[in-house]
PDB file of C-alpha atoms in Angstrom:
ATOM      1  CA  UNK A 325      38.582 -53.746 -53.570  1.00 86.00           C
ATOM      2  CA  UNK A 326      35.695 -52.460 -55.078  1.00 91.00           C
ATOM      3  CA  UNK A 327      32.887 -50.753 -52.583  1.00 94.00           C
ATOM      4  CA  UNK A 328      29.431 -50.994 -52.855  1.00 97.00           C
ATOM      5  CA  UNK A 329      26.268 -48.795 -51.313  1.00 98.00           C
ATOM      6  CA  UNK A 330      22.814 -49.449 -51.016  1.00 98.00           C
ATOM      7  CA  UNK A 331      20.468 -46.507 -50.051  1.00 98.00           C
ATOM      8  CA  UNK A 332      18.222 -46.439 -48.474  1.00 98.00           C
ATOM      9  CA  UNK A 333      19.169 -48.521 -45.380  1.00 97.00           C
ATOM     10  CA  UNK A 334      15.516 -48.736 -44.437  1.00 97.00           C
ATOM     11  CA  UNK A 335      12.502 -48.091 -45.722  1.00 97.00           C
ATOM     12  CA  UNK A 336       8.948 -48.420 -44.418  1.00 97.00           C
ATOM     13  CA  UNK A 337       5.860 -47.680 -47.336  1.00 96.00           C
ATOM     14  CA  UNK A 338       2.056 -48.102 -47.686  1.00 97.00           C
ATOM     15  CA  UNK A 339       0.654 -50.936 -49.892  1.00 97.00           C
ATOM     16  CA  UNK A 340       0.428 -49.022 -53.043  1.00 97.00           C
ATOM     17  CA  UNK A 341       3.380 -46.763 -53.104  1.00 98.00           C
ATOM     18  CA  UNK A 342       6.007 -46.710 -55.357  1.00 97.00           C
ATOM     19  CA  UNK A 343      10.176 -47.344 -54.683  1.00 96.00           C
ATOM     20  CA  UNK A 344      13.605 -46.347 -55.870  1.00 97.00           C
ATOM     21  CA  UNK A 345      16.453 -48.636 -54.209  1.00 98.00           C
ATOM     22  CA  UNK A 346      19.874 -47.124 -55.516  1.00 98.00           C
ATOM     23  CA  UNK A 347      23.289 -49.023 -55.887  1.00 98.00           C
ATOM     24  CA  UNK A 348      26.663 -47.174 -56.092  1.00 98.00           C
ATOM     25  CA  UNK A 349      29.458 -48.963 -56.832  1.00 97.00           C
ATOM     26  CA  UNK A 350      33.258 -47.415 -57.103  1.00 95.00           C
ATOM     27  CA  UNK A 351      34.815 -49.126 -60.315  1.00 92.00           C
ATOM     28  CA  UNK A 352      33.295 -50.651 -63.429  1.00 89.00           C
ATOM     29  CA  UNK A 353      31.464 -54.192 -63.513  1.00 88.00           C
ATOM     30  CA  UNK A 354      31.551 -57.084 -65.362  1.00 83.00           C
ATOM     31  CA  UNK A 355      28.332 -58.309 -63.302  1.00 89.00           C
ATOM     32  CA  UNK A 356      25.716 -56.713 -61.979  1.00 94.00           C
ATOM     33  CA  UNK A 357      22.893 -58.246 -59.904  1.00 96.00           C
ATOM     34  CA  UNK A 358      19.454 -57.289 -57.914  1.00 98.00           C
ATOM     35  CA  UNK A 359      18.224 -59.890 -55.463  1.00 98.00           C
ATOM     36  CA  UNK A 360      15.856 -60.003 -53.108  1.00 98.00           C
ATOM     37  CA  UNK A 361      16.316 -62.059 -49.887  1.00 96.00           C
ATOM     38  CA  UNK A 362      13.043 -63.401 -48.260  1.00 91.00           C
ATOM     39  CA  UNK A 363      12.188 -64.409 -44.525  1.00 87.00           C
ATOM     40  CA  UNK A 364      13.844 -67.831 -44.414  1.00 89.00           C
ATOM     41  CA  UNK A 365      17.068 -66.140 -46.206  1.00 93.00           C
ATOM     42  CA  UNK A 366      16.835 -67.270 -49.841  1.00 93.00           C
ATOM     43  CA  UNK A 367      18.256 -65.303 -52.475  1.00 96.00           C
ATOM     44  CA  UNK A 368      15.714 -64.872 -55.474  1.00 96.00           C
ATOM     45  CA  UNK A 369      17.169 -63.340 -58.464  1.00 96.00           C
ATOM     46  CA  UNK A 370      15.519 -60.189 -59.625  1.00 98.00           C
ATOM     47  CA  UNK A 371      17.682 -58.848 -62.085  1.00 97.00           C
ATOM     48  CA  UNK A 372      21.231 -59.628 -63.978  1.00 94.00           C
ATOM     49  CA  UNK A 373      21.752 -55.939 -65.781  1.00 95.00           C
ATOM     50  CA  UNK A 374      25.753 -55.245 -66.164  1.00 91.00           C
ATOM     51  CA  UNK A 375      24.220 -52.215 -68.326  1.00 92.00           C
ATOM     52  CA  UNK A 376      20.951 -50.820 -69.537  1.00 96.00           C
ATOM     53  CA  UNK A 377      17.221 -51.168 -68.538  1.00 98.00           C
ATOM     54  CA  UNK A 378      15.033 -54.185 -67.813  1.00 97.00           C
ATOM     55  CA  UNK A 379      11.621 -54.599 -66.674  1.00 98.00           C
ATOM     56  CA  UNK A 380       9.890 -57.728 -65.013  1.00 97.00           C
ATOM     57  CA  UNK A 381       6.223 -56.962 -63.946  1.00 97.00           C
ATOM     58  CA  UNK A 382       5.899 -54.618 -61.393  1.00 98.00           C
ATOM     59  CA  UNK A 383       9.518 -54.496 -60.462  1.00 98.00           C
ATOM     60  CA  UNK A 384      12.649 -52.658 -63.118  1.00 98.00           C
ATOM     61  CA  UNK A 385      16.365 -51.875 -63.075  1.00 98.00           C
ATOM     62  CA  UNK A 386      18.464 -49.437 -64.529  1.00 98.00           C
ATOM     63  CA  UNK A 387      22.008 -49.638 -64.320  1.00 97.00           C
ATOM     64  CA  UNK A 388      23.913 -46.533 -65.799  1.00 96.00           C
ATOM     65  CA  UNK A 389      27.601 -48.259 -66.203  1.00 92.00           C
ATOM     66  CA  UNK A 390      29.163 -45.012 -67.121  1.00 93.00           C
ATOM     67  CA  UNK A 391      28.149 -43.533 -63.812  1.00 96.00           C
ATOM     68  CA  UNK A 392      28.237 -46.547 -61.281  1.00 96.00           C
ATOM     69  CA  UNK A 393      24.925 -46.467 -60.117  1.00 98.00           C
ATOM     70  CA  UNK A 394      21.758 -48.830 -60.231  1.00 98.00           C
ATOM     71  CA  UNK A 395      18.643 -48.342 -59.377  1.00 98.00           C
ATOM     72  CA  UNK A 396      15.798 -50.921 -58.840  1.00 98.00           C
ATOM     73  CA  UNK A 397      12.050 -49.634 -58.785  1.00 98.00           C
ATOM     74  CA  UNK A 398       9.732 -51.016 -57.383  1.00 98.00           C
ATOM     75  CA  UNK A 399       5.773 -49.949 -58.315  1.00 97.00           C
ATOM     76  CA  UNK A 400       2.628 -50.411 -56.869  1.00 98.00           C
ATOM     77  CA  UNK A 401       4.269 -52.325 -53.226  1.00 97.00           C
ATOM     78  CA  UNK A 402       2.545 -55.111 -51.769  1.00 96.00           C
ATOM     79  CA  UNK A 403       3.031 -56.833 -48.303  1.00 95.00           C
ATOM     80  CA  UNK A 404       4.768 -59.552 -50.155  1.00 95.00           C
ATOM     81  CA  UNK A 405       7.542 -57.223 -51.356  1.00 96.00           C
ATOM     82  CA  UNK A 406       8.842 -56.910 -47.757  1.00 95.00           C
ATOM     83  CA  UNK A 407      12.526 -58.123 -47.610  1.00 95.00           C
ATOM     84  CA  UNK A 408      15.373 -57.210 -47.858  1.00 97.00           C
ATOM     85  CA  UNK A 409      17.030 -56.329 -51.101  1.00 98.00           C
ATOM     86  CA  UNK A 410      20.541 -56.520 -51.945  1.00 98.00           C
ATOM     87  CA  UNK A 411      23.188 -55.207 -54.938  1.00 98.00           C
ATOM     88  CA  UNK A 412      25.975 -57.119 -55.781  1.00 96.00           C
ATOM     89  CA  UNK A 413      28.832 -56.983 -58.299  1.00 95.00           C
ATOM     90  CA  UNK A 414      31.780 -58.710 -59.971  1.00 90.00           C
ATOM     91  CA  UNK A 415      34.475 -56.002 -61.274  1.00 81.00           C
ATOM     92  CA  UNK A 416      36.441 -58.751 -62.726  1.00 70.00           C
ATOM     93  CA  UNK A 417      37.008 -58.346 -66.698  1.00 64.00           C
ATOM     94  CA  UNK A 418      37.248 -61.807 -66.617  1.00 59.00           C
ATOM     95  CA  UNK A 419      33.733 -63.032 -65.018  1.00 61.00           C
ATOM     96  CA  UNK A 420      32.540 -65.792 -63.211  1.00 68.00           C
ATOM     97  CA  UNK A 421      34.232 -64.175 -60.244  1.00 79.00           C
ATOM     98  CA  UNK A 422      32.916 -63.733 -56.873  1.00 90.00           C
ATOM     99  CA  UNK A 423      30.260 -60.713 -55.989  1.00 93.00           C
ATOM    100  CA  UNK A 424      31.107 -58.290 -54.012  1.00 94.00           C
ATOM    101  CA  UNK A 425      27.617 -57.463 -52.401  1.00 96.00           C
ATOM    102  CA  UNK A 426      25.885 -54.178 -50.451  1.00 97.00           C
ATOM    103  CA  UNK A 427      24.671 -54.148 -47.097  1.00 96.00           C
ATOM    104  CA  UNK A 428      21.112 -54.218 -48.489  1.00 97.00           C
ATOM    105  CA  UNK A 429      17.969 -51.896 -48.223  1.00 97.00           C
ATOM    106  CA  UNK A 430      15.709 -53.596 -45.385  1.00 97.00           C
ATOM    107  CA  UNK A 431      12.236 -53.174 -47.117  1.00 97.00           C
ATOM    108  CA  UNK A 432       9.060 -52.891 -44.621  1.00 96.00           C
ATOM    109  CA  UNK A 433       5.396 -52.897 -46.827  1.00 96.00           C
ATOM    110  CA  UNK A 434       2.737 -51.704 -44.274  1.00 96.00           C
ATOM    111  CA  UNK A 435      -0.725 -53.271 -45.343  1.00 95.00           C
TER     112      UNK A 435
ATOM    113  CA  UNK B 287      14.311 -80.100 -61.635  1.00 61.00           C
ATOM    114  CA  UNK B 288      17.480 -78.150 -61.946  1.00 68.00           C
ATOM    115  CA  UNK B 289      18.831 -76.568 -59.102  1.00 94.00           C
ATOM    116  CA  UNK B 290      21.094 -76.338 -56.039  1.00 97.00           C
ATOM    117  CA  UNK B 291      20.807 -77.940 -52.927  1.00 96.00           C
ATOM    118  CA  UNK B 292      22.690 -77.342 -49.602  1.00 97.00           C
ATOM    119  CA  UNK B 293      22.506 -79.956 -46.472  1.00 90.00           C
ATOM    120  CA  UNK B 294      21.506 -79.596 -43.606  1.00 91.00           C
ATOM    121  CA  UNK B 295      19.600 -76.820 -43.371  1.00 93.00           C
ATOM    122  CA  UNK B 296      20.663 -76.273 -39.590  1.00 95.00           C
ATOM    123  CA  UNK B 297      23.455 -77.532 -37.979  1.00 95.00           C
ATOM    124  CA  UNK B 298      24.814 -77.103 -34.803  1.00 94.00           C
ATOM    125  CA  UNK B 299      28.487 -78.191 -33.670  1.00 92.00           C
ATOM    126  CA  UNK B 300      30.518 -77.702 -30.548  1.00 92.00           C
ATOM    127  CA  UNK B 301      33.512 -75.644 -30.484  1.00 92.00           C
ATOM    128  CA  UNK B 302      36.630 -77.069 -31.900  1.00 91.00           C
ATOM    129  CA  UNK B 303      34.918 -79.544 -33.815  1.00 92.00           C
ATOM    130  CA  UNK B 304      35.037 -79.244 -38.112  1.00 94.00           C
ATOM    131  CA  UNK B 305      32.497 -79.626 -39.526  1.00 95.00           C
ATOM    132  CA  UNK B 306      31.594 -79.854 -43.843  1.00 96.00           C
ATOM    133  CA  UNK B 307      28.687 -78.002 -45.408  1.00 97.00           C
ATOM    134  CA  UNK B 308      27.268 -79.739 -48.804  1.00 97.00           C
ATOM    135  CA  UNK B 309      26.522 -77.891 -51.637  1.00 98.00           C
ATOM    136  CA  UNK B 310      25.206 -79.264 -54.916  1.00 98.00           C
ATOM    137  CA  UNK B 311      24.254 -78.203 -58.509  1.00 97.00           C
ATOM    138  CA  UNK B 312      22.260 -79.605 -61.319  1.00 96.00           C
ATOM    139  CA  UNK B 313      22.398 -77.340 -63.629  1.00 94.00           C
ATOM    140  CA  UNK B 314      25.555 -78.119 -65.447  1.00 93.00           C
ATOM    141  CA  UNK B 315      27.503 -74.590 -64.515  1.00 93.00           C
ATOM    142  CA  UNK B 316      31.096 -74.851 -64.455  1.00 92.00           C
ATOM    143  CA  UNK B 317      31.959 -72.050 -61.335  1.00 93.00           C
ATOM    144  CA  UNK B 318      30.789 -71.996 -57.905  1.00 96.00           C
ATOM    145  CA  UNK B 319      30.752 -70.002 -54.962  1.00 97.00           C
ATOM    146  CA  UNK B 320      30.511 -69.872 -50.612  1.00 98.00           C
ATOM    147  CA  UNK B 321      29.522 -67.033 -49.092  1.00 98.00           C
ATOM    148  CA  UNK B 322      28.633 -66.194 -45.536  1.00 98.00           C
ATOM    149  CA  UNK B 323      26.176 -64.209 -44.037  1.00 97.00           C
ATOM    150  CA  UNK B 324      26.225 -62.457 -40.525  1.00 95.00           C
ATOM    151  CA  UNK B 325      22.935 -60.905 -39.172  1.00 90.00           C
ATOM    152  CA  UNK B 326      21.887 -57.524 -40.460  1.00 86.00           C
ATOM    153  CA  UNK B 327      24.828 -57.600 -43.068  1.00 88.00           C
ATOM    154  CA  UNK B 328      25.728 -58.409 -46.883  1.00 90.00           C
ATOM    155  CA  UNK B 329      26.941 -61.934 -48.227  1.00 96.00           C
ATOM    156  CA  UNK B 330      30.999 -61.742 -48.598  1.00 97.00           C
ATOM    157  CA  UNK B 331      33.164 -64.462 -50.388  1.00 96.00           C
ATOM    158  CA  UNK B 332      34.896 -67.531 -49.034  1.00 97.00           C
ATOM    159  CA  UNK B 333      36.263 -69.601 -51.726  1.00 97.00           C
ATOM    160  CA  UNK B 334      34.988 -69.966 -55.816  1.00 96.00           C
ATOM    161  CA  UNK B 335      35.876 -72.557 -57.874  1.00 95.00           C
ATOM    162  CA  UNK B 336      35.807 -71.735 -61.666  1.00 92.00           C
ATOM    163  CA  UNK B 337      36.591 -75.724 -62.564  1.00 92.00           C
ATOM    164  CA  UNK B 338      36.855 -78.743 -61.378  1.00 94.00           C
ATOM    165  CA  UNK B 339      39.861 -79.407 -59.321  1.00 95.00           C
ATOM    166  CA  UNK B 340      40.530 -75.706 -59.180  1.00 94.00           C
ATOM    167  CA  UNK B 341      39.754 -73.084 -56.459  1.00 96.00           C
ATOM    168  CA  UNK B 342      40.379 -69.430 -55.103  1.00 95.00           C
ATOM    169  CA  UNK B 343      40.180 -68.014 -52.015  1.00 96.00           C
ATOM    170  CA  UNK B 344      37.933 -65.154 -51.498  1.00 94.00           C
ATOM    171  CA  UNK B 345      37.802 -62.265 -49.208  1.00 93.00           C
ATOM    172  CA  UNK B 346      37.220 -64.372 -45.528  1.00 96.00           C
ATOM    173  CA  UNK B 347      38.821 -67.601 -46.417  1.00 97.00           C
ATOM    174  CA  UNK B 348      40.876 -67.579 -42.859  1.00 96.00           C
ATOM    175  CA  UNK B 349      39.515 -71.393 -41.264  1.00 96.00           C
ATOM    176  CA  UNK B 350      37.681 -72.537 -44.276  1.00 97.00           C
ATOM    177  CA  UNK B 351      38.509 -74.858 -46.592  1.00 97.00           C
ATOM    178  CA  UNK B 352      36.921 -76.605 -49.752  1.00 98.00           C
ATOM    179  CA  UNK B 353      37.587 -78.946 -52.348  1.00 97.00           C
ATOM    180  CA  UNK B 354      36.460 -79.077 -55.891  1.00 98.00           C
ATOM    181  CA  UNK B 355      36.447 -83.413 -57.173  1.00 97.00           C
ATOM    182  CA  UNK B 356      33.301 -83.013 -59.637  1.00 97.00           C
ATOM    183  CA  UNK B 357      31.349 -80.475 -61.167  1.00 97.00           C
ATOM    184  CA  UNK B 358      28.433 -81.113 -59.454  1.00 97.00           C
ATOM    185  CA  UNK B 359      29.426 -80.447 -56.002  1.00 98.00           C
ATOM    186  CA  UNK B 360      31.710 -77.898 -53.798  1.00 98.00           C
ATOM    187  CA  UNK B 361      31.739 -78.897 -50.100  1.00 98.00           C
ATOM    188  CA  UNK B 362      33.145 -76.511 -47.760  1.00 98.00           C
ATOM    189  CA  UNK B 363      34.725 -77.350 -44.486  1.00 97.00           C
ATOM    190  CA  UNK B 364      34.401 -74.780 -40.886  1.00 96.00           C
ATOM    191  CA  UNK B 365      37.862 -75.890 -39.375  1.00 94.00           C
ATOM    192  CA  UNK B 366      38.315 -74.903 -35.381  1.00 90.00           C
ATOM    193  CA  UNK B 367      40.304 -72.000 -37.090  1.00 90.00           C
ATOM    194  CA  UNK B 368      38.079 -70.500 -37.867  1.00 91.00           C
ATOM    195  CA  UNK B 369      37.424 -67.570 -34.730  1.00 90.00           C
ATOM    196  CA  UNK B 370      33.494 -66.862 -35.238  1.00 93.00           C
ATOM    197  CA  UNK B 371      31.923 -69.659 -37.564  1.00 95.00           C
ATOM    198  CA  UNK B 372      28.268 -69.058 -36.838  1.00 96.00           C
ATOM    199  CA  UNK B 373      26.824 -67.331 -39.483  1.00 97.00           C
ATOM    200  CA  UNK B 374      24.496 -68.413 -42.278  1.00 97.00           C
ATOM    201  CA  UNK B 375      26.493 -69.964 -45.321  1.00 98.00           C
ATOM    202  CA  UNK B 376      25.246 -69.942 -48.993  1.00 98.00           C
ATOM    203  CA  UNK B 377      26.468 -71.613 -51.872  1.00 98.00           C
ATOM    204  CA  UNK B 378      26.153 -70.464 -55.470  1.00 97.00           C
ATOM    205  CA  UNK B 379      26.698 -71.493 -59.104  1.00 95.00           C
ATOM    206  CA  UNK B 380      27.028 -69.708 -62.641  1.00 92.00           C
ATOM    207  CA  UNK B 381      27.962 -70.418 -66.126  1.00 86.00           C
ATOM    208  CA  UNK B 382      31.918 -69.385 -67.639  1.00 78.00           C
ATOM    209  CA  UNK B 383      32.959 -68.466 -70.736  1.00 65.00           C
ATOM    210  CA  UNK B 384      29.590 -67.135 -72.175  1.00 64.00           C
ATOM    211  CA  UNK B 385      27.703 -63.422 -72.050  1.00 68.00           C
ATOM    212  CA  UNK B 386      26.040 -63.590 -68.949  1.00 74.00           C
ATOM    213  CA  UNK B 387      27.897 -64.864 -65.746  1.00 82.00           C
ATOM    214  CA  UNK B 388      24.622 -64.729 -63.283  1.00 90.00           C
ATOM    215  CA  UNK B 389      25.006 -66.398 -60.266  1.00 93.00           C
ATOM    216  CA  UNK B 390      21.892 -68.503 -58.408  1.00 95.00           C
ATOM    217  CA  UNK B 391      22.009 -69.455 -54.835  1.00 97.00           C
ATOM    218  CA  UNK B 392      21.003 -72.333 -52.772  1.00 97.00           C
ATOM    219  CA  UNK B 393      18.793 -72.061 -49.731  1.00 96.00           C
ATOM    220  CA  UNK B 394      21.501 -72.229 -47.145  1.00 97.00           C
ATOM    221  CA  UNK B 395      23.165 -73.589 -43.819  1.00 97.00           C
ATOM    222  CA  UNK B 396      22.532 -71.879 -40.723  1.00 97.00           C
ATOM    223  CA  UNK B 397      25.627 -73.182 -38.597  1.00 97.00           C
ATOM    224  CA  UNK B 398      25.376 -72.591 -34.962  1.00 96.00           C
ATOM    225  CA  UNK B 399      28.810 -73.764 -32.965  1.00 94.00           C
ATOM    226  CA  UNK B 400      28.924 -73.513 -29.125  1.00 92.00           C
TER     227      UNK B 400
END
């Protein structure tokens, strides 16, 4: 099946600082998603970007489908955007298909 | 409000015992999913159902089973089967058939069996 890698595993920034969270993935997607899982474990959808660039406040993806990567940046980090953030995808040509999902970049904002 | 909803939010169970989580949807998507969590890792697939009365197992379907009677709602059983069953399970739901297949998740059961 298709494999999926988050990196970094960890990461532990100032209030202020900017991210990059990258996704590889090892065979072209139908589905591409960015969530972010919070303390009590609920998945909040961040981004749904298959292909191309999308922006959302302080937080934007870019998913290069050619190359099987996607990267989610994350600017000016506050304590709120602590977490745990996770890549998932559905290689399916057909869709609405399970996600095969990362192991997820463990996100630590120091105030 | 549209939205999902899983019940209960903990459970606990002895071993050998089945046990069904709820999950259900009211935002008129035709596909849903189960996934379970184990700490420190990524979700991974139990069983999706793409219609009603219709359903496929996933990657870790071994002692789980579901059933798929309405649109609105995909309860999955934890049989005795099933070798390590505490985890945290989540249940999602997307559209079919159209340009964007995005999936949305429920808040999840934290199932504890001893």
């Amino acid at each position: 099946g298709i494999q999926v890698e988050q990196s970094p595993p960890d990461l532990i920034l100032q209030e202020g600082a900017n991210s990059t969270l990258r996704c590889n993935f090892s065979d072209s997607v139908n589905n591409l998603q960015w969530f972010h899982q919070n303390p009590w474990g609920q998945l909040i959808n961040l981004f749904y970007i298959p292909s191309g660039t999308k922006q959302n406040g302080r937080l934007s993806a870019t998913t290069v489908a050619t190359e099987r990567y996607s990267l989610l940046y994350i600017s000016s980090s506050q304590t709120t955007d602590s977490g745990v953030y996770f890549c998932a995808v559905d290689p399916s040509g057909g869709g609405a298909d399970g996600l095969t999902f990362g192991k997820g970049t463990h996100l630590i904002i120091q105030p | 409000d549209g939205g999902i909803t899983q019940s209960p939010k903990y459970l606990f169970r002895k071993e050998g015992q089945n046990v069904t989580l709820s999950c259900e949807q009211n935002l008129n998507h035709d596909a849903m999913y189960w996934y379970r969590q184990d700490p420190g890792q990524g979700l991974r697939l139990i069983y999706y159902s793409q219609i009603v009365n219709d359903f496929q197992k996933g990657d870790i379907a071994e002692g789980y089973s579901v059933s798929r009677e309405k649109k609105e709602s995909f309860p999955l059983t934890v049989t005795s089967a099933q070798k390590n069953p505490t985890a945290f399970y989540l249940c999602a739901s997307s559209t079919r058939g159209t340009d964007s297949y995005e999936q949305y998740f429920g808040p999840g059961t934290r199932l504890t069996v001893t």
